[in-house]
Short mmCIF file of C-alpha atoms and ligand atoms in Angstrom, two decimals:
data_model
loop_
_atom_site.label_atom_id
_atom_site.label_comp_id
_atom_site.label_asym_id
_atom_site.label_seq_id
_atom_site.Cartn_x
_atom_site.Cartn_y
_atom_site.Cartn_z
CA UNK A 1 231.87 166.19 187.07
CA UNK A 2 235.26 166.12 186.08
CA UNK A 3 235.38 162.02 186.14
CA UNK A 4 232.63 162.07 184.25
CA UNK A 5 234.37 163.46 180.95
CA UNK A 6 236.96 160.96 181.76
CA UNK A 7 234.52 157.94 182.42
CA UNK A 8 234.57 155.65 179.46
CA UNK A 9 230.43 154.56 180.46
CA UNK A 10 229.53 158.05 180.53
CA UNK A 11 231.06 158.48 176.70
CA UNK A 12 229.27 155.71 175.30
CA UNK A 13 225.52 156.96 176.72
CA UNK A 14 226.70 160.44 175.32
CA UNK A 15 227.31 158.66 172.50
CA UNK A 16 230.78 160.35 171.96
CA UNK A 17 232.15 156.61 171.76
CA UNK A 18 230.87 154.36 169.52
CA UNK A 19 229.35 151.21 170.80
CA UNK A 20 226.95 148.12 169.42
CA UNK A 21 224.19 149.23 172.01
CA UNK A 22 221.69 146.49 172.07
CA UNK A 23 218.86 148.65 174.63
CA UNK A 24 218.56 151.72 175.84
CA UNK A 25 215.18 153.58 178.13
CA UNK A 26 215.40 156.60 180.03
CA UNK A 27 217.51 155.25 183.01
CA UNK A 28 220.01 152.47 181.69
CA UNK A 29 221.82 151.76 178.86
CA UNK A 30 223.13 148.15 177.45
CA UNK A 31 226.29 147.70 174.72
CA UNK A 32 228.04 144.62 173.91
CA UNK A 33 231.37 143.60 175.14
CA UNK A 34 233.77 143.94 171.77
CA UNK A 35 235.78 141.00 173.23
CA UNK A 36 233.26 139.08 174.66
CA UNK A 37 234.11 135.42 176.07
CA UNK A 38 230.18 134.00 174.82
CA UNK A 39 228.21 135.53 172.07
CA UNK A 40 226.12 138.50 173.20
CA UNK A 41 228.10 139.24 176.44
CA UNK A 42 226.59 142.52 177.21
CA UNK A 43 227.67 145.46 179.14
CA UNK A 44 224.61 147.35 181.14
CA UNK A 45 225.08 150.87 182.75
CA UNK A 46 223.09 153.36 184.32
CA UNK A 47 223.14 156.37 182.32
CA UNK A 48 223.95 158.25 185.46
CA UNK A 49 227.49 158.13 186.56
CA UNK A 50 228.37 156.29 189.98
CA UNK A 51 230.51 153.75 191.82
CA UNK A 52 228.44 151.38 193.64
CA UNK A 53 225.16 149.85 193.64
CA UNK A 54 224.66 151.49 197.56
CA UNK A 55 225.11 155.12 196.29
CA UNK A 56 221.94 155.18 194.16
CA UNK A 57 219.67 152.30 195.10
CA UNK A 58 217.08 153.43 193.08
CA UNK A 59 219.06 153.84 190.22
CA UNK A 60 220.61 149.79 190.63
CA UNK A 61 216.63 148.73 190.99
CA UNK A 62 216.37 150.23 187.36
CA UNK A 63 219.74 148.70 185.95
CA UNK A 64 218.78 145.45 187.78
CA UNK A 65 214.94 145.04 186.13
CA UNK A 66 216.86 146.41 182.82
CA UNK A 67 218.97 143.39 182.88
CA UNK A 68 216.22 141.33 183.41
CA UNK A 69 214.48 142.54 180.33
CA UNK A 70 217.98 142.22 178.22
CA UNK A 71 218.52 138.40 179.65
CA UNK A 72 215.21 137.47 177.74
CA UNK A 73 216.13 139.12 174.68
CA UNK A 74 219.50 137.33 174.53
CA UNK A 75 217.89 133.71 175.15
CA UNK A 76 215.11 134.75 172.30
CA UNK A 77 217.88 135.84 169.73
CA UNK A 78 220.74 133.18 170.74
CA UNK A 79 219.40 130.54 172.26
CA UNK A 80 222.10 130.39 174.95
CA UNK A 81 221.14 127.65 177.84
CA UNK A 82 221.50 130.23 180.26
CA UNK A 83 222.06 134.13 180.89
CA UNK A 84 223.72 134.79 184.21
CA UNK A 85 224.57 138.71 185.28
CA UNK A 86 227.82 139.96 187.66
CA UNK A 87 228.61 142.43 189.19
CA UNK A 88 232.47 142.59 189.73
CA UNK A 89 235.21 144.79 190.86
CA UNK A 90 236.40 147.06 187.54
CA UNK A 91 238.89 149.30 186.35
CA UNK A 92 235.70 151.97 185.03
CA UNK A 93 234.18 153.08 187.82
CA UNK A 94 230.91 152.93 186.47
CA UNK A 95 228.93 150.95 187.84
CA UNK A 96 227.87 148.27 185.77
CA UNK A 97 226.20 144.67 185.54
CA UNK A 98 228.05 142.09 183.11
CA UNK A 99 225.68 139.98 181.33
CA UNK A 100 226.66 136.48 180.14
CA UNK A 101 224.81 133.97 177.89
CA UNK A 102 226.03 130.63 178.67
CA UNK A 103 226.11 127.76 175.61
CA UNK A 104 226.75 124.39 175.57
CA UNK A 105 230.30 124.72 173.89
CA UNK A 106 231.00 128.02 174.68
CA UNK A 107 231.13 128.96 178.74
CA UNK A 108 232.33 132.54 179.80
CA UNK A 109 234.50 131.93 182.66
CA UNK A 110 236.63 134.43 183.75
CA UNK A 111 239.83 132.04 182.75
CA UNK A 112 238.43 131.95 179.49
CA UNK A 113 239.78 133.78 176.25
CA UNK A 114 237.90 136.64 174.94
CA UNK A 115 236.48 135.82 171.81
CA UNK A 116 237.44 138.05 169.00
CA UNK A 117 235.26 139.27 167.30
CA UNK A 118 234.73 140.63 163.64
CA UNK A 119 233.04 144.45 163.23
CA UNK A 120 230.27 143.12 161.34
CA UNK A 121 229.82 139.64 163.59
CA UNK A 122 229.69 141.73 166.87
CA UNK A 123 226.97 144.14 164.79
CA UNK A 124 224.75 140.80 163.55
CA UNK A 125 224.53 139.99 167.37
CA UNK A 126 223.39 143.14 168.49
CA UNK A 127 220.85 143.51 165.53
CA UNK A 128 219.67 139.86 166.27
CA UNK A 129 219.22 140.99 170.46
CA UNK A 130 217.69 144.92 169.31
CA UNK A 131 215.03 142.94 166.92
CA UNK A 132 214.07 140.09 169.95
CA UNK A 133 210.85 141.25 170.87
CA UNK A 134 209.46 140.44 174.30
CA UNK A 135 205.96 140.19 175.60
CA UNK A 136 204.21 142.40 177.23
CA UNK A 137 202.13 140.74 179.21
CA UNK A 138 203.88 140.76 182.15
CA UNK A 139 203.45 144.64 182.77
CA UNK A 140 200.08 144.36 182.20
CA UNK A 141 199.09 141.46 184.53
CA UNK A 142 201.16 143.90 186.53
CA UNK A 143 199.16 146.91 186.08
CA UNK A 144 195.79 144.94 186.78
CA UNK A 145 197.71 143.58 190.11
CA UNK A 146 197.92 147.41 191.25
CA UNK A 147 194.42 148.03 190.27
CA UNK A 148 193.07 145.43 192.59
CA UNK A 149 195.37 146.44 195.32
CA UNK A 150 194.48 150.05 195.04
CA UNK A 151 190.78 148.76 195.44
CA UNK A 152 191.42 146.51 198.04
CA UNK A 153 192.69 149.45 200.12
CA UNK A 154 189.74 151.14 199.38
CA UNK A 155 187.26 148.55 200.55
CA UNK A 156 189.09 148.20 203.84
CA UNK A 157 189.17 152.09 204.22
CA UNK A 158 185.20 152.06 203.66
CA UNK A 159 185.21 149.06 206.30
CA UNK A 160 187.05 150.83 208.74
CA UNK A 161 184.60 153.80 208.27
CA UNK A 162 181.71 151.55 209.33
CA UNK A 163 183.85 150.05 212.11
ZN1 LIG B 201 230.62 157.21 184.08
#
């Protein structure tokens, strides 16, 4: 408990440390990177505090279909050519995904500078990736998916009653 006071993740989803959060749900929570090296470089954490993806894998599942959801925000507000996420050694031990749009002109290799960034640039960037609205459709072709499964099982229960 004590590491979590410390734990520079855990202050930002208290919200004790400022951040430009660009998505938040029950389980994970997303900022961007104030010295980003590409526009939008986000930061996504689970809003529970642990090390490594193997300690909660339930947990990761969440972060990892969270930073699915964030990668097609960024390439509807920026327009990158690609989003790519990692997952590297860090000083926080939080654990976290990095999430990295990739540009023509501007590619965030780990060589590369950090970008710095103006207060009010860093905020237009998050308030372009908050306002990207995605479809829904997927979750509901999803939904119908489980419907028909959930009656599939049922017709083979009723024919293993006749068997
Ligand atoms: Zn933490």
């Amino acid at each position: 408990m004590c590491m979590e006071v410390e734990c520079i993740f855990c202050a930002i989803v208290k919200k004790q440390v400022p951040a430009k959060i660009v998505y938040e749900d029950e389980f994970t929570l997303a900022f961007l990177d104030v010295r980003p090296r590409s526009k939008g470089m986000t930061i996504l954490v689970p809003k529970q505090h642990f090390e490594n993806f193997d300690e909660n894998p339930e947990l990761s599942l969440k972060v990892f279909s969270s930073a699915s959801t964030i990668s097609e925000r960024i390439k509807k507000a920026l327009q990158p050519t690609a989003v790519t996420i990692s997952l590297m050694p860090s000083e926080v031990k939080h654990f976290h995904l990095r999430i990295y749009p990739y540009y023509k002109d501007e590619v965030p290799l780990i060589e590369s500078q950090p970008k710095e960034m103006k207060e009010s640039e860093l905020e237009a960037v998050a308030e372009k990736i908050r306002q990207a609205r995605v479809e829904e459709k997927p979750k509901v072709e999803k939904k119908e998916e489980v419907k028909r499964t959930e009656e599939d099982i049922l017709w083979i229960k009723r024919e293993l009653e006749l068997a």
